Short mmCIF file of C-alpha atoms and ligand atoms in Angstrom, two decimals:
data_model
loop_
_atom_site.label_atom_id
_atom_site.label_comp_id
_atom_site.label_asym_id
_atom_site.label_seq_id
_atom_site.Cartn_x
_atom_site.Cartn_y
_atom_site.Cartn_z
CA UNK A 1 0.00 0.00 0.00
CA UNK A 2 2.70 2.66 1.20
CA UNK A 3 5.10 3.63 -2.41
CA UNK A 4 6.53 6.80 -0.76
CA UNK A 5 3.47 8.86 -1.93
CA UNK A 6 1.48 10.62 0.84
CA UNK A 7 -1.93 9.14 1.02
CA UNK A 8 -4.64 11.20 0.36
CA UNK A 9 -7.33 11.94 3.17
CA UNK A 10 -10.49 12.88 3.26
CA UNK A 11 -11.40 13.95 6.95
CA UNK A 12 -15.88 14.51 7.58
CA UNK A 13 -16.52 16.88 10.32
CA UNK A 14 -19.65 18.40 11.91
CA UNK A 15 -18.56 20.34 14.26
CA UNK A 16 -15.35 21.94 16.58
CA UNK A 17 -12.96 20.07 14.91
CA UNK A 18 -10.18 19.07 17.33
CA UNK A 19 -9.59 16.27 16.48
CA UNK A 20 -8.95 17.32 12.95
CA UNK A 21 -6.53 19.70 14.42
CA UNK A 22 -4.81 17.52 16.18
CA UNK A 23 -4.11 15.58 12.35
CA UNK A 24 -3.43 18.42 10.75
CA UNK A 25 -0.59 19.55 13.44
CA UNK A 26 0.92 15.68 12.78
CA UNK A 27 1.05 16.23 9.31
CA UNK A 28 2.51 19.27 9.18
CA UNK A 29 5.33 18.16 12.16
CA UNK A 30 6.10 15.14 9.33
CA UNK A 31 4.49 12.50 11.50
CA UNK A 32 2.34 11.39 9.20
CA UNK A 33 2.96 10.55 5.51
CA UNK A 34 -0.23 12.13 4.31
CA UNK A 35 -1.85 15.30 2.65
CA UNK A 36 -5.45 15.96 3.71
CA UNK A 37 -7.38 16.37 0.03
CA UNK A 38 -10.73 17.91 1.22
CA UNK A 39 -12.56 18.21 4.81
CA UNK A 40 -16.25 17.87 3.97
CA UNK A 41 -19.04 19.23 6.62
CA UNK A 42 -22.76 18.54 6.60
CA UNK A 43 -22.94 21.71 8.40
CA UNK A 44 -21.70 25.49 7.05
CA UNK A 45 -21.74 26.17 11.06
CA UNK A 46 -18.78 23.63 11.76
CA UNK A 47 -15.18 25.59 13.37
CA UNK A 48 -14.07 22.33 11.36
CA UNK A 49 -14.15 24.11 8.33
CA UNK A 50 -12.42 27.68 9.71
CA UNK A 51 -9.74 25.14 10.44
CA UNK A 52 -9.36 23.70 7.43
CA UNK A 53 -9.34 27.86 5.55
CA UNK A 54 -6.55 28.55 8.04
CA UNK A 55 -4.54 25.73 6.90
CA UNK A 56 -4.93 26.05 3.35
CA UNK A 57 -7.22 22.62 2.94
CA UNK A 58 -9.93 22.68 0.25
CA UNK A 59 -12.94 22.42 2.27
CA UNK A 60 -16.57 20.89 1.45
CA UNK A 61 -19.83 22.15 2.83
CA UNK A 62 -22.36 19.34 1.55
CA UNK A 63 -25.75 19.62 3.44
CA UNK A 64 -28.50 17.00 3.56
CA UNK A 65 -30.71 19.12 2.46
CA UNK A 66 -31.83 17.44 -1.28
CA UNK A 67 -31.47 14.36 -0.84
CA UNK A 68 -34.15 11.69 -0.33
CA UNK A 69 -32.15 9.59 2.09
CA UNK A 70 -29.27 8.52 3.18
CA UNK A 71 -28.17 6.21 0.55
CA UNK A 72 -28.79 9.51 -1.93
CA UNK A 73 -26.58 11.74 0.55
CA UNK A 74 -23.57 9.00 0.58
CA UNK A 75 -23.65 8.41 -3.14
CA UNK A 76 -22.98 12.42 -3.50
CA UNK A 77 -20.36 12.37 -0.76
CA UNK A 78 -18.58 9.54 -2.51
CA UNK A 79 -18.82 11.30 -5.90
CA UNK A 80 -17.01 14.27 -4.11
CA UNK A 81 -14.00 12.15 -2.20
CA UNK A 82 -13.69 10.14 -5.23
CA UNK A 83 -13.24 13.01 -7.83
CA UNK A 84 -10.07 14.27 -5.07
CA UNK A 85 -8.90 10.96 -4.96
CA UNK A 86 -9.26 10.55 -1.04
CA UNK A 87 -7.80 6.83 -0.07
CA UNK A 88 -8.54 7.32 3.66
CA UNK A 89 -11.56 8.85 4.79
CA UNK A 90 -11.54 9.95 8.39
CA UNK A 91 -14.94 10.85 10.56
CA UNK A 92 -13.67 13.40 13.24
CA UNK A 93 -16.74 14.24 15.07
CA UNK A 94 -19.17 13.74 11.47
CA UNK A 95 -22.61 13.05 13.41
CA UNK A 96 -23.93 11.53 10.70
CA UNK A 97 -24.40 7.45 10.25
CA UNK A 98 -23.25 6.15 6.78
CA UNK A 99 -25.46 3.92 5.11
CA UNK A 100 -23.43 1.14 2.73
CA UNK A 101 -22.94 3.31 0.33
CA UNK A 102 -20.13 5.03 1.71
CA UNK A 103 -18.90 1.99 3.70
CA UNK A 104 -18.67 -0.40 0.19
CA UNK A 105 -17.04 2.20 -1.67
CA UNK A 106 -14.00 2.88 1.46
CA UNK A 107 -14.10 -1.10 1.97
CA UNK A 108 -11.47 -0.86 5.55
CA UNK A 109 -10.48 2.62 4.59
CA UNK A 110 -13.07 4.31 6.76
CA UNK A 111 -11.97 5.04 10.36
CA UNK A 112 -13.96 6.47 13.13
CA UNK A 113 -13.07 8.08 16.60
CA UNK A 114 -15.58 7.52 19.58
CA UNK A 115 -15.88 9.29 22.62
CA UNK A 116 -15.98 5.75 25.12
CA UNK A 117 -14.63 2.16 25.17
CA UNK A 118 -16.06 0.36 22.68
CA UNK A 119 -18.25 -1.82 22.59
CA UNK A 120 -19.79 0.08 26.00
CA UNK A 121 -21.98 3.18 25.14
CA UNK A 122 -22.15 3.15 21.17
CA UNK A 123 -24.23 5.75 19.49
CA UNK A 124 -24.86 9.11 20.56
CA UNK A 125 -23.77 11.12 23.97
CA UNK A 126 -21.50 8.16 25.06
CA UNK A 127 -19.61 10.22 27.94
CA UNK A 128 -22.73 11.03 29.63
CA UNK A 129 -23.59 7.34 29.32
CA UNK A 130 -20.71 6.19 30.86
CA UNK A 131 -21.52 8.83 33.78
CA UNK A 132 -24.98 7.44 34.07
CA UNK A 133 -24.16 3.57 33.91
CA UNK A 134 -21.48 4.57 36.83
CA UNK A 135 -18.30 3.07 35.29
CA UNK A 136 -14.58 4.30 36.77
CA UNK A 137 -13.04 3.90 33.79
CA UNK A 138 -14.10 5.11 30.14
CA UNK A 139 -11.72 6.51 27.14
CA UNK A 140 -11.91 6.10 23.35
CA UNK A 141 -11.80 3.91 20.32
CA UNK A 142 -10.51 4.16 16.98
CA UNK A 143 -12.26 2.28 14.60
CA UNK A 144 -12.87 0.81 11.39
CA UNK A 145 -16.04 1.72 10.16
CA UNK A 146 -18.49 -1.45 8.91
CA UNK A 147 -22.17 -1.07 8.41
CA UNK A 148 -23.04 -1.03 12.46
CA UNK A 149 -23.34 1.99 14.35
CA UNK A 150 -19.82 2.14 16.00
CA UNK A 151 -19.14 -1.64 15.57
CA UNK A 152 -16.12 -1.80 12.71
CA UNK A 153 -12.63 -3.17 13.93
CA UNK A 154 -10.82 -1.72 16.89
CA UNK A 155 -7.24 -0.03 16.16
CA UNK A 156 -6.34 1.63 19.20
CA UNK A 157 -8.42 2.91 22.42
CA UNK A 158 -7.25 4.51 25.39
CA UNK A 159 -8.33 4.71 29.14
CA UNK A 160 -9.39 7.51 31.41
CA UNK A 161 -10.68 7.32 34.71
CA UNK A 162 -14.04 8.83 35.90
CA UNK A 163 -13.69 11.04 38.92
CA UNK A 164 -16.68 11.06 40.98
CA UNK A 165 -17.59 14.90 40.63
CA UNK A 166 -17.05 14.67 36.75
CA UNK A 167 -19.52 16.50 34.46
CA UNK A 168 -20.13 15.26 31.09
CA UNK A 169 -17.88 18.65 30.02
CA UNK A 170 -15.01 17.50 32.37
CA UNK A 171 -15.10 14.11 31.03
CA UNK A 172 -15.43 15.12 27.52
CA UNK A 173 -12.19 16.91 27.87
CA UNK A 174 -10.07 14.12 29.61
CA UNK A 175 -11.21 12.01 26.92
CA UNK A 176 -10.13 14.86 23.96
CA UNK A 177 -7.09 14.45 25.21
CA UNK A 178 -6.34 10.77 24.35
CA UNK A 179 -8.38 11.11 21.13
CA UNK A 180 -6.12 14.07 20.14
CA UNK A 181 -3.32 11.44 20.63
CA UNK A 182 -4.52 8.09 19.39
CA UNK A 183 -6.37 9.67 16.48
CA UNK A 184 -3.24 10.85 14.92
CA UNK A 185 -1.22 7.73 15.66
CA UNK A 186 -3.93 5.35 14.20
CA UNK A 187 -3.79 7.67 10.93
CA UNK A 188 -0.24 7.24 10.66
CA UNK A 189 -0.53 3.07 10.90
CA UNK A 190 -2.86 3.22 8.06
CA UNK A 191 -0.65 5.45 6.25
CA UNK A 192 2.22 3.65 6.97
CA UNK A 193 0.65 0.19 5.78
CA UNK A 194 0.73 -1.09 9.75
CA UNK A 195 -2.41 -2.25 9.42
CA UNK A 196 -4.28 -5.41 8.70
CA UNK A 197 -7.71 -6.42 9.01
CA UNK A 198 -8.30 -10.17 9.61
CA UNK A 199 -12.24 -10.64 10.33
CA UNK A 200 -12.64 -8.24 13.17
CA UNK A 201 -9.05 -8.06 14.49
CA UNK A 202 -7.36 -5.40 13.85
CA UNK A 203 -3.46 -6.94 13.84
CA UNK A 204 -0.91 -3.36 14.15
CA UNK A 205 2.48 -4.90 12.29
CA UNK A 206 5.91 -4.09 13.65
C1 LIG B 1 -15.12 13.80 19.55
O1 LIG B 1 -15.07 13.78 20.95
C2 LIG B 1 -15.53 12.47 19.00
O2 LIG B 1 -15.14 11.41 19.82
C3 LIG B 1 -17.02 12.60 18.96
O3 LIG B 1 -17.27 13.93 18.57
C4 LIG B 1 -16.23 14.74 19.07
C5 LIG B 1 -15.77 15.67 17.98
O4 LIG B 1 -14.89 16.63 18.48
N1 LIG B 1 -17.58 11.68 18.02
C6 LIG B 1 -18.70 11.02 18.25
O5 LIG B 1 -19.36 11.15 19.24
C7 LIG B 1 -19.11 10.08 17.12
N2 LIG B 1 -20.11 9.17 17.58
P1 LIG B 1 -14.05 17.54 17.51
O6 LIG B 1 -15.03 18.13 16.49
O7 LIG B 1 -13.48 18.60 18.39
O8 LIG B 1 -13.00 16.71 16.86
#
């Protein structure tokens, strides 16, 4: 997979954008062998895309609005990774599900960062799950992205402990911090051909 040439990302963002900071600032340190092609939003509101403008990225804004369904929506956003030739497309924060449009057209080459340890708390406001169910521990999970919600191969995931006075805010920022460090690293595995899928086993080569 790796010839030298800097794979070509495509990173989907709705909102703040952190984490797609956090990529950008590898890159740029020569961490990664990579160039980010496009960000694409489903939002014009997303400090995502301010990001991108301040970093020179060509960036997307491509709203649901239009489209009959999901299926409709994904077949557009593939048309528009395709035609930059994005080879890794990377959801940072993109609170939208993909239907199998998307995911057969990235086969493995979709990867997802969530807010909690996988498989606990999948779906939507997973930290203040993890405050409600009453674990100690919760973190996040790089993933693969299949056609379940939050269920594709695990890369990497890190831990964090839950302090008994956290809020979901507190939480939400002990847990940014890992993601803004495994994010990054799992990007630069897949870049560097690390990486191989065997059923749902991720296996990270040496
Ligand atoms: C991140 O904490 C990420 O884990 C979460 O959205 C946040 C985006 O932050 N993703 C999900 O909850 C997906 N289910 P960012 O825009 O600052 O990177």
């Amino acid at each position: 997979m790796p010839d030298g040439q800097p794979l070509k990302l495509g990173v989907l963002v709705s909102g703040n954008g952190s984490n797609l900071q956090a990529i950008i600032e590898r890159i740029e340190a020569g961490g990664i062998n990579a160039r980010i092609a496009c960000v694409v939003s489903n939002t014009p509101e997303a400090f995502a895309l301010t990001r991108a403008a301040r970093h020179a990225i060509p960036a997307i804004i491509h709203e649901n609005c239009g489209y009959a369904n999901r299926r409709e929506y994904d077949a557009a956003l593939v048309e528009i990774l395709r035609a930059r030739g994005v080879e890794l497309v990377i959801l940072a924060g993109f609170m939208r599900i993909l239907s199998e449009v998307m995911v057969q057209a990235f086969p493995n080459a979709i990867m997802n960062i969530h807010p909690a340890l996988l498989p606990a708390f999948a779906g939507l406001h997973a930290q203040k799950q993890a405050l409600d169910y009453g674990v100690r521990f919760s973190g996040c999970t790089v993933h693969l992205v299949d056609c379940g919600t939050d269920t594709g191969p695990i890369i990497l995931q890190a831990v964090v402990p839950v302090e008994q006075d956290d809020s979901e805010e507190s939480l939400s920022a002990r847990i940014q911090r890992e993601e803004h460090r495994i994010f990054p690293e799992a990007v630069r595995l897949f870049c560097d051909g690390k990486i191989r899928v065997e059923g749902r086993q991720v296996r990270i080569l040496p």
